Amino acid sequence: MRRLLVGVPYVWLLVLFLVPFGIVLKISLSDIALAIPPYTPTLDLSGGWAGIREFFSQLDLENYVFLTSDDLYWKAYLSSLQIAVIATFLTLLAGFPIAYGMARAPEEWRPALLMLVILPFWTSFLIRVYAWIGILSTEGFLNQFLLWTGLISEPLTILNTNTAVYIGIVYTYLPFMILPIYATLERMDASLLEAAEDLGCSRIQAFWLVTLPLARPGVVAGCFLVFIPTLGEFVIPSLLGGSDTLMIGKVLWEEFFNNRDWPVASAVAIILLLILIVPIILFQRNQQLNREAEQ
Amino acid sequence: MRRLSTFNIVSLTLGFAFLYVPMLILVIYSFNESKLVTVWAGFSTKWYGELLQNEAMIDAAWVTIKVAFFSSTLATVLGTMAAYVLVRRGRFFGRTVFSGMIYAPLVMPEVITGLSLLLLFIAIGLDRGVLTIVLAHTTFAMCYVSVVVSSRLVSFDDSLEEAALDLGASPFEAFRLVTLPIIAPAVISGWLLAFTLSLDDLVIASFTAGPSSTTLPIKIFSSVRLGVSPEINALSTIIIAIVTLGVLTASIVSKRQISQRLREEAQAG
């Protein structure tokens, strides 16, 4: 009984999570071939030990060398990092005031406000990205509005640029930023602020010296929750970005589906994972520290 | 009592407008007469009619619902088992690897999960179709379910289970009669989360779907790439309406349950 309880989910994850990674790693070391499947060598156990040795001797780092020699991949990794960093910062700028306002709202409003933040998270991601196409296009609502107000005389090109990608990321990931910040601000003891003001702080000083440091764990958690998925994002750059928007998730997709180069796509995936390990470990440590601080 | 400053009111108003206006525009323009999505030409429900006659779309919707139902149910069973094992069963061989495998899919980029699963299915010669999407969705959704259920398991005292065992219940009976009723709300929200994640997923489904098993997000994505269409607006409106109703119902039900529990506790106390 107990073995079954541990064994079933364990084996499931081994077969459908860990083994597939082994396969990606193996294919990233293989060569592209005009065959089905389109790479070589394939493991053939009928050759016995000699066959297995032969198989391993054919694996090499050629695809990784290729990734460093072609500018495209360098630029894609760097520009993904850049986009993810800037977008995370913009999401923080948009999210903090909302979380702050929610935490200061009367207590009986808070469940409703929380609900309003969570609701978009349940609504289809794809649809929320799609909604921006109609707003940002040349004849879209934003341009219509700006032309009507007289702020601009020519429609702006926003769709299919990096600006549209930033807007899309801030929009879709905003709840992930608001919720952890709200959680830390809501727990904050209001008397701390009163004490600071009694001791001669202005309200703005009190905010910088008391509220912001106390909100730090939530801010850090929110930033990681936005940064990590944004780095490998595919849907937003491919729907809102232009042909010059380079993001690694999109490169991997195109390498796999359009160029059918499975070994290079696998190598791209492995490098992306290596880049992600650092923020993931930092995130885990932050969560661990928060848990310990609470106890 | 703290008061909302003007700054708070402005940031809340702008924030929620930013979150909701895009969806509102989408919903309003699904009732637009014109094929041009950004020009209003009068009220009409004709795009809903056309949507209902689009057989490819209806087929895709069916595939999506089937996949979501089976994968979320399977994920709930596996995820609850995993959470129970991790929270209640102390140490066992390979525990670190196991908890690593539970948390890793939560932060894994979808393109990598999709690619690796597709390569697995090809390596073992499994034809791509509904089954492969269900397997893929179950794998990442069970991790979410397990996180939701373990947070509930951690918060209640295991002495209740021990008492049941001391009174002669078998471990299975103790789980079914004591633990399960307590964690039921978390199991249900885990199922709902898994169901929505599956309905919503484009990237992993694109890698693991076969030609005969197109899901709704794949269909939407391929038509959206060609630009905005009023039919997709109509479909989006239907999806938004279903999700809003579902979330509101769930929150009302859970609020009732909480107030009922509080009342019972007050009576007992």
XYZ file of C-alpha atoms in Angstrom:
564
model
C 0.000 0.000 0.000
C 2.657 2.447 1.094
C 4.944 1.418 -1.756
C 2.119 2.028 -4.193
C 1.503 5.491 -2.759
C 5.121 6.512 -3.233
C 5.737 4.436 -6.321
C 3.000 5.523 -8.706
C 3.655 9.294 -8.765
C 7.395 8.633 -8.508
C 7.555 6.360 -11.543
C 5.209 8.700 -13.449
C 7.544 11.663 -12.954
C 10.646 9.586 -13.645
C 9.263 8.398 -16.987
C 7.549 11.616 -18.085
C 9.829 14.235 -16.578
C 13.357 12.969 -15.909
C 13.787 10.521 -18.793
C 12.662 13.118 -21.382
C 15.468 15.381 -20.141
C 17.958 12.622 -20.642
C 16.664 12.322 -24.204
C 16.965 16.098 -24.823
C 20.530 16.019 -23.491
C 21.378 13.031 -25.681
C 19.908 14.556 -28.834
C 21.717 17.836 -28.161
C 24.932 15.817 -28.492
C 23.831 14.102 -31.718
C 24.089 15.097 -35.363
C 21.249 16.148 -37.626
C 20.316 13.536 -40.230
C 17.858 13.168 -43.088
C 15.962 10.354 -41.461
C 13.078 9.631 -39.124
C 13.792 10.582 -36.395
C 15.984 13.326 -37.889
C 19.163 12.793 -35.867
C 21.937 10.282 -35.504
C 23.072 8.119 -33.759
C 20.038 6.296 -32.373
C 20.595 3.838 -29.583
C 20.369 0.269 -30.886
C 20.677 -2.287 -28.118
C 20.938 -5.225 -30.524
C 24.598 -4.375 -31.142
C 25.490 -5.361 -27.567
C 28.322 -3.626 -25.718
C 30.210 -2.726 -28.873
C 27.052 -1.028 -30.177
C 26.637 1.007 -26.979
C 30.316 2.087 -27.062
C 29.934 3.031 -30.684
C 26.809 5.052 -29.756
C 28.626 7.040 -27.066
C 31.694 7.632 -29.212
C 29.457 9.371 -31.771
C 28.165 11.965 -29.306
C 29.942 15.316 -29.318
C 29.547 18.978 -28.399
C 29.303 20.115 -32.023
C 25.853 21.730 -31.583
C 27.038 23.756 -28.609
C 30.056 24.947 -30.611
C 27.618 25.870 -33.363
C 25.520 27.904 -30.886
C 28.560 29.964 -29.871
C 29.679 30.516 -33.447
C 26.361 31.824 -34.752
C 25.456 35.362 -33.643
C 21.724 34.624 -33.680
C 21.794 32.480 -30.535
C 24.049 34.801 -28.541
C 21.824 37.700 -29.372
C 18.657 35.739 -28.600
C 19.863 34.742 -25.122
C 21.060 38.280 -24.349
C 17.930 39.933 -25.668
C 15.696 37.461 -23.736
C 17.587 38.369 -20.565
C 17.281 42.060 -21.357
C 13.569 41.855 -22.128
C 12.920 39.757 -19.009
C 14.823 42.198 -16.745
C 13.160 45.315 -18.148
C 9.692 43.716 -18.184
C 10.103 42.546 -14.575
C 11.057 46.080 -13.528
C 8.072 47.576 -15.391
C 5.739 45.007 -13.807
C 7.089 45.976 -10.391
C 6.475 49.664 -11.137
C 2.891 48.913 -12.174
C 2.204 46.276 -9.527
C 3.550 47.893 -6.358
C 1.153 50.867 -6.242
C -1.791 48.521 -6.863
C -0.717 46.113 -4.102
C -0.077 49.086 -1.806
C -3.499 50.556 -2.501
C -5.139 47.181 -1.889
C -3.368 46.732 1.442
C -4.518 50.193 2.571
C -8.102 49.737 1.392
C -10.830 49.184 4.006
C -10.842 45.590 5.206
C -14.290 44.793 3.796
C -13.144 45.724 0.260
C -10.085 43.526 0.280
C -11.647 40.151 -0.618
C -13.343 41.743 -3.634
C -10.139 43.506 -4.738
C -8.186 40.270 -4.332
C -10.799 38.501 -6.422
C -10.430 41.136 -9.147
C -6.678 40.479 -9.287
C -7.036 36.691 -9.354
C -9.840 36.552 -11.929
C -7.679 37.446 -14.980
C -5.229 34.732 -13.920
C -7.945 32.113 -14.491
C -8.882 33.560 -17.864
C -7.042 32.191 -20.861
C -3.529 33.551 -21.233
C -3.797 33.363 -25.012
C -6.977 35.456 -25.041
C -5.459 38.107 -22.795
C -2.499 38.442 -25.165
C -4.832 38.433 -28.159
C -6.866 41.316 -26.690
C -3.848 43.599 -27.145
C -3.531 42.989 -30.880
C -6.740 44.934 -31.514
C -5.643 47.704 -29.141
C -2.081 48.210 -30.350
C -2.404 47.809 -34.124
C -1.976 50.845 -36.395
C -5.742 51.312 -36.741
C -6.324 49.962 -33.218
C -8.127 51.503 -30.257
C -5.084 53.123 -28.690
C -4.171 54.949 -31.899
C -7.807 55.922 -32.500
C -7.945 57.357 -28.999
C -4.638 59.228 -29.258
C -5.576 60.669 -32.658
C -8.929 61.753 -31.266
C -7.310 63.542 -28.308
C -4.958 65.282 -30.731
C -1.835 64.102 -28.909
C -0.519 62.556 -32.113
C -1.216 63.338 -35.737
C 0.154 60.093 -37.212
C -0.721 56.626 -35.880
C 2.087 55.061 -33.835
C 3.584 51.700 -34.728
C 3.397 49.724 -31.510
C 2.261 46.246 -32.528
C 5.125 44.000 -33.669
C 7.731 45.931 -31.693
C 9.426 45.266 -28.358
C 7.174 47.899 -26.741
C 4.176 45.661 -27.469
C 6.055 42.721 -25.936
C 6.668 44.733 -22.745
C 3.009 45.746 -22.555
C 1.948 42.123 -23.068
C 4.272 40.819 -20.357
C 3.287 43.496 -17.809
C -0.393 42.820 -18.521
C -0.306 39.019 -18.264
C 2.128 38.732 -15.339
C 0.786 41.624 -13.216
C -1.183 39.327 -10.827
C 2.013 37.367 -10.064
C 3.648 40.627 -8.932
C 0.663 42.037 -7.027
C -0.205 38.967 -4.947
C 3.101 38.377 -3.078
C 3.619 42.122 -2.468
C 0.051 42.496 -1.208
C 0.574 39.499 1.094
C 3.580 41.118 2.808
C 2.036 44.610 2.958
C -1.221 43.310 4.384
C 0.589 41.630 7.285
C 2.434 44.816 8.086
C 1.696 46.365 11.476
C 0.198 49.831 10.914
C 1.478 51.043 14.285
C 5.041 50.892 12.907
C 4.154 53.703 10.511
C 2.529 55.715 13.294
C 5.642 55.250 15.404
C 7.837 56.454 12.548
C 5.639 59.520 12.097
C 5.619 60.221 15.839
C 9.398 60.112 15.782
C 9.413 62.849 13.174
C 9.396 61.027 9.816
C 7.396 62.576 7.017
C 4.929 60.196 5.340
C 7.249 59.770 2.400
C 10.229 59.109 4.646
C 8.159 56.567 6.590
C 7.309 54.841 3.348
C 10.994 54.601 2.321
C 12.310 53.661 5.753
C 9.550 51.371 7.031
C 7.114 50.133 4.377
C 9.559 49.408 1.593
C 12.078 47.357 3.634
C 9.224 45.345 5.145
C 7.766 44.698 1.680
C 11.107 43.413 0.365
C 10.387 39.647 0.613
C 7.179 40.126 -1.387
C 8.913 42.309 -3.966
C 11.712 39.771 -4.432
C 9.250 36.869 -4.728
C 7.113 38.796 -7.219
C 10.133 39.696 -9.361
C 11.228 36.064 -9.600
C 7.680 34.926 -10.369
C 7.665 37.305 -13.341
C 11.302 36.957 -14.425
C 11.531 33.143 -14.554
C 8.594 32.417 -16.894
C 9.269 35.530 -18.997
C 12.750 34.328 -19.941
C 11.392 31.321 -21.844
C 8.210 33.047 -23.047
C 6.932 32.089 -26.480
C 3.327 33.278 -26.942
C 3.853 36.997 -26.228
C 6.881 37.594 -28.520
C 5.313 35.598 -31.331
C 1.938 37.383 -31.234
C 2.909 40.915 -30.195
C 6.590 41.065 -31.136
C 8.036 41.807 -34.549
C 10.443 39.876 -36.710
C 13.327 41.618 -34.918
C 12.079 40.625 -31.465
C 14.518 37.940 -30.462
C 13.517 35.693 -27.603
C 14.975 32.297 -26.958
C 11.632 30.506 -26.578
C 10.715 31.673 -30.077
C 14.108 30.648 -31.490
C 13.730 27.165 -30.010
C 10.243 26.835 -31.496
C 11.371 27.941 -34.949
C 14.469 25.756 -34.858
C 12.255 22.777 -34.078
C 9.122 23.353 -36.156
C 10.427 25.405 -39.092
C 14.041 24.249 -39.523
C 13.423 20.745 -38.172
C 16.840 20.848 -36.575
C 16.164 18.766 -33.461
C 19.764 18.561 -32.194
C 20.194 22.357 -32.251
C 16.747 22.896 -30.681
C 17.754 20.494 -27.890
C 21.061 22.309 -27.329
C 19.172 25.632 -27.150
C 16.879 24.090 -24.508
C 19.785 22.791 -22.400
C 21.531 26.194 -22.370
C 18.257 27.941 -21.451
C 17.895 25.548 -18.503
C 21.460 26.253 -17.370
C 20.728 29.999 -17.440
C 17.506 29.470 -15.448
C 19.151 27.427 -12.688
C 20.648 30.538 -11.032
C 17.388 32.529 -10.616
C 15.515 29.367 -9.623
C 17.987 28.599 -6.814
C 17.914 32.234 -5.642
C 14.109 32.144 -5.667
C 14.030 28.923 -3.603
C 16.427 30.464 -1.083
C 14.290 33.614 -0.820
C 11.170 31.520 -0.158
C 13.051 29.458 2.441
C 14.210 32.638 4.247
C 10.663 34.016 4.216
C 9.311 30.831 5.733
C 11.970 30.865 8.450
C 11.317 34.555 9.165
C 7.624 33.825 9.646
C 8.208 31.138 12.239
C -7.882 53.391 10.741
C -5.728 54.131 7.717
C -7.299 56.175 4.988
C -6.871 55.757 1.288
C -4.872 58.647 -0.087
C -5.565 60.169 -3.486
C -2.483 58.352 -4.742
C -3.937 55.007 -3.584
C -7.275 55.676 -5.250
C -5.652 56.729 -8.524
C -3.321 53.719 -8.625
C -6.148 51.284 -7.837
C -8.405 52.816 -10.488
C -5.716 52.877 -13.159
C -4.496 49.396 -12.203
C -7.885 47.734 -12.449
C -8.729 49.674 -15.596
C -5.514 48.345 -17.141
C -6.476 44.786 -16.138
C -10.073 44.940 -17.319
C -10.448 47.422 -20.192
C -8.711 45.185 -22.792
C -11.063 42.308 -21.995
C -14.051 44.624 -21.956
C -13.188 45.901 -25.445
C -12.840 42.304 -26.629
C -16.297 41.431 -25.288
C -17.982 44.562 -26.690
C -16.522 44.120 -30.155
C -17.614 40.480 -30.316
C -21.116 41.962 -30.823
C -19.963 44.156 -33.679
C -21.756 43.894 -37.018
C -18.657 44.718 -39.068
C -15.905 42.287 -39.977
C -13.439 45.083 -39.208
C -12.798 44.556 -35.548
C -11.786 48.106 -34.694
C -14.739 49.920 -36.322
C -18.150 49.808 -34.646
C -20.984 49.163 -37.128
C -23.938 48.261 -34.948
C -25.017 45.450 -32.631
C -25.136 41.900 -33.958
C -24.752 38.365 -32.674
C -23.918 36.956 -36.082
C -20.317 36.017 -35.131
C -21.680 33.722 -32.433
C -23.855 32.057 -35.035
C -20.907 31.635 -37.348
C -18.810 30.261 -34.534
C -21.402 27.583 -33.817
C -21.323 26.535 -37.466
C -17.536 26.315 -37.557
C -17.165 22.542 -37.237
C -13.375 22.587 -36.938
C -13.719 24.938 -33.980
C -16.373 22.768 -32.293
C -14.261 19.638 -32.802
C -11.258 21.405 -31.286
C -13.393 22.495 -28.329
C -14.424 18.888 -27.732
C -10.847 17.622 -27.877
C -9.812 20.362 -25.425
C -12.551 19.546 -22.923
C -11.830 15.807 -23.139
C -8.107 16.364 -22.602
C -8.734 18.793 -19.729
C -11.170 16.439 -18.001
C -8.994 13.319 -18.145
C -5.695 15.038 -17.447
C -7.009 17.082 -14.507
C -8.666 14.035 -12.942
C -5.526 11.934 -13.312
C -3.369 14.834 -12.119
C -5.563 15.283 -9.028
C -5.168 11.614 -8.030
C -1.403 11.570 -8.647
C -0.808 15.039 -7.181
C -2.765 14.240 -4.001
C -0.787 11.005 -3.580
C 2.473 12.897 -4.066
C 1.484 15.613 -1.579
C 0.440 13.025 1.016
C 3.710 11.139 0.625
C 5.826 14.293 0.864
C 4.040 15.804 3.868
C 3.125 12.739 5.904
C 5.644 10.036 5.126
C 8.911 11.405 6.501
C 11.985 10.012 4.797
C 12.105 7.431 2.062
C 14.617 6.407 -0.530
C 15.000 9.105 -3.194
C 12.860 11.694 -1.412
C 15.035 14.605 -2.547
C 14.801 13.571 -6.179
C 11.046 13.172 -5.781
C 10.429 16.621 -4.295
C 12.759 18.075 -6.924
C 10.680 16.486 -9.676
C 7.503 17.914 -8.105
C 8.814 21.490 -7.990
C 10.866 21.594 -11.195
C 7.947 21.506 -13.685
C 6.465 24.591 -11.982
C 9.385 26.757 -13.093
C 10.239 24.930 -16.311
C 9.740 26.952 -19.513
C 6.863 25.408 -21.443
C 8.918 25.135 -24.635
C 11.366 22.823 -22.848
C 8.666 20.660 -21.257
C 6.920 20.347 -24.612
C 10.087 19.552 -26.542
C 11.292 16.938 -24.049
C 7.933 15.141 -23.929
C 7.657 15.079 -27.699
C 11.133 13.578 -27.979
C 10.126 10.939 -25.425
C 6.949 10.020 -27.321
C 8.903 9.698 -30.539
C 11.646 7.645 -28.872
C 9.137 5.093 -27.553
C 7.091 5.147 -30.760
C 3.845 6.481 -29.270
C 1.645 8.081 -31.941
C 0.765 11.668 -31.175
C -2.895 12.314 -30.369
C -5.289 12.878 -27.502
C -3.453 10.340 -25.338
C -0.090 12.077 -25.603
C -1.596 15.490 -24.733
C -3.329 13.926 -21.712
C -0.037 12.374 -20.547
C 1.797 15.689 -21.005
C -0.833 17.794 -19.232
C -1.160 15.322 -16.368
C 2.575 15.533 -15.761
C 2.807 19.279 -15.244
C -0.656 19.666 -13.686
C -0.004 17.017 -10.993
C 2.801 19.230 -9.671
C 0.435 22.185 -9.251
C -2.159 19.954 -7.556
C 0.490 18.595 -5.234
C 1.576 22.100 -4.174
C -2.039 23.162 -3.491
C -2.871 19.980 -1.539
C 0.351 19.925 0.497
C -0.195 23.483 1.718
C -3.505 22.265 3.167
C -1.972 19.059 4.558
C 0.784 21.004 6.330
C -1.752 23.247 8.047
C -3.682 20.505 9.824
C -2.586 18.370 12.662
C -1.779 14.718 11.930
C -2.922 13.676 15.411
C -6.428 13.306 13.941
C -5.170 10.597 11.606
C -3.217 8.978 14.435
C -6.347 8.922 16.564
C -8.248 7.151 13.793
C -5.428 4.608 13.442
C -5.372 4.060 17.222
C -9.106 3.455 17.169
C -8.596 0.619 14.700
C -9.020 2.206 11.283
C -6.835 0.865 8.504
C -4.494 3.446 6.931
C -6.790 3.582 3.918
C -9.883 4.094 6.072
C -8.096 6.782 8.075
C -7.275 8.567 4.836
C -10.775 8.227 3.383
C -12.742 9.074 6.537
C -10.473 11.637 8.212
C -7.865 13.131 5.918
C -9.808 13.333 2.668
C -12.802 15.282 4.045
C -10.403 17.808 5.590
C -8.297 18.328 2.476
C -11.302 18.113 0.102
C -11.466 21.879 -0.609
C -7.779 21.855 -1.589
C -8.274 18.759 -3.745
C -11.178 20.441 -5.523
C -9.264 23.666 -6.119
C -6.330 21.555 -7.325
C -8.619 19.871 -9.830
C -10.000 23.219 -11.002
C -6.491 24.611 -11.381
C -5.378 21.551 -13.362
C -8.476 21.775 -15.552
C -7.915 25.469 -16.344
C -4.197 24.997 -16.987
C -5.006 22.242 -19.445
C -7.737 24.289 -21.205
C -5.312 27.164 -21.494
C -2.157 25.440 -22.644
C -0.887 26.204 -26.129
C 2.830 25.455 -26.115
C 2.948 21.961 -24.618
C -0.137 20.904 -26.599
C 1.450 22.138 -29.858
C 4.438 19.883 -29.286
C 2.485 16.814 -28.214
C -0.661 17.019 -30.409
C -1.054 15.025 -33.580
C -2.718 16.253 -36.774
C -6.101 14.818 -35.729
C -6.057 16.182 -32.201
C -5.991 19.962 -32.550
C -6.984 21.702 -29.321
C -8.783 25.023 -29.057
C -5.693 27.083 -28.105
C -3.799 25.661 -31.109
C -6.746 26.581 -33.324
C -7.018 30.080 -31.831
C -3.279 30.649 -32.117
C -3.112 29.713 -35.779
C -6.043 31.968 -36.670
C -4.864 34.857 -34.472
C -1.495 34.871 -36.218
C -3.356 36.038 -39.314
C -4.848 38.960 -37.384
C -7.860 39.868 -35.311
C -11.166 38.222 -36.224
C -14.631 38.830 -34.770
C -15.212 35.079 -34.523
C -12.254 34.741 -32.138
C -13.677 37.685 -30.169
C -16.971 35.790 -29.835
C -15.134 32.639 -28.717
C -13.084 34.672 -26.215
C -16.260 36.204 -24.805
C -17.773 32.762 -24.254
C -14.598 31.566 -22.514
C -14.405 34.707 -20.337
C -18.076 34.293 -19.361
C -17.605 30.633 -18.381
C -14.462 31.358 -16.359
C -16.032 34.315 -14.536
C -19.127 32.276 -13.643
C -16.954 29.377 -12.481
C -14.683 31.500 -10.310
C -17.587 33.433 -8.778
C -19.492 30.215 -7.992
C -16.416 28.622 -6.463
C -15.743 31.637 -4.271
C -19.350 31.865 -3.084
C -19.422 28.138 -2.281
C -16.156 28.301 -0.359
C -17.285 31.404 1.528
C -20.461 29.579 2.579
C -18.428 26.593 3.716
C -16.136 28.781 5.792
C -18.987 30.623 7.471
C -20.760 27.322 8.120
C -17.616 25.912 9.714
C -17.233 29.007 11.851
C -20.847 28.692 12.983
C -20.385 25.003 13.855
C -17.207 25.758 15.742
C -18.970 28.533 17.623
C -21.776 26.150 18.583
C -19.343 23.430 19.611
C -17.290 25.887 21.624
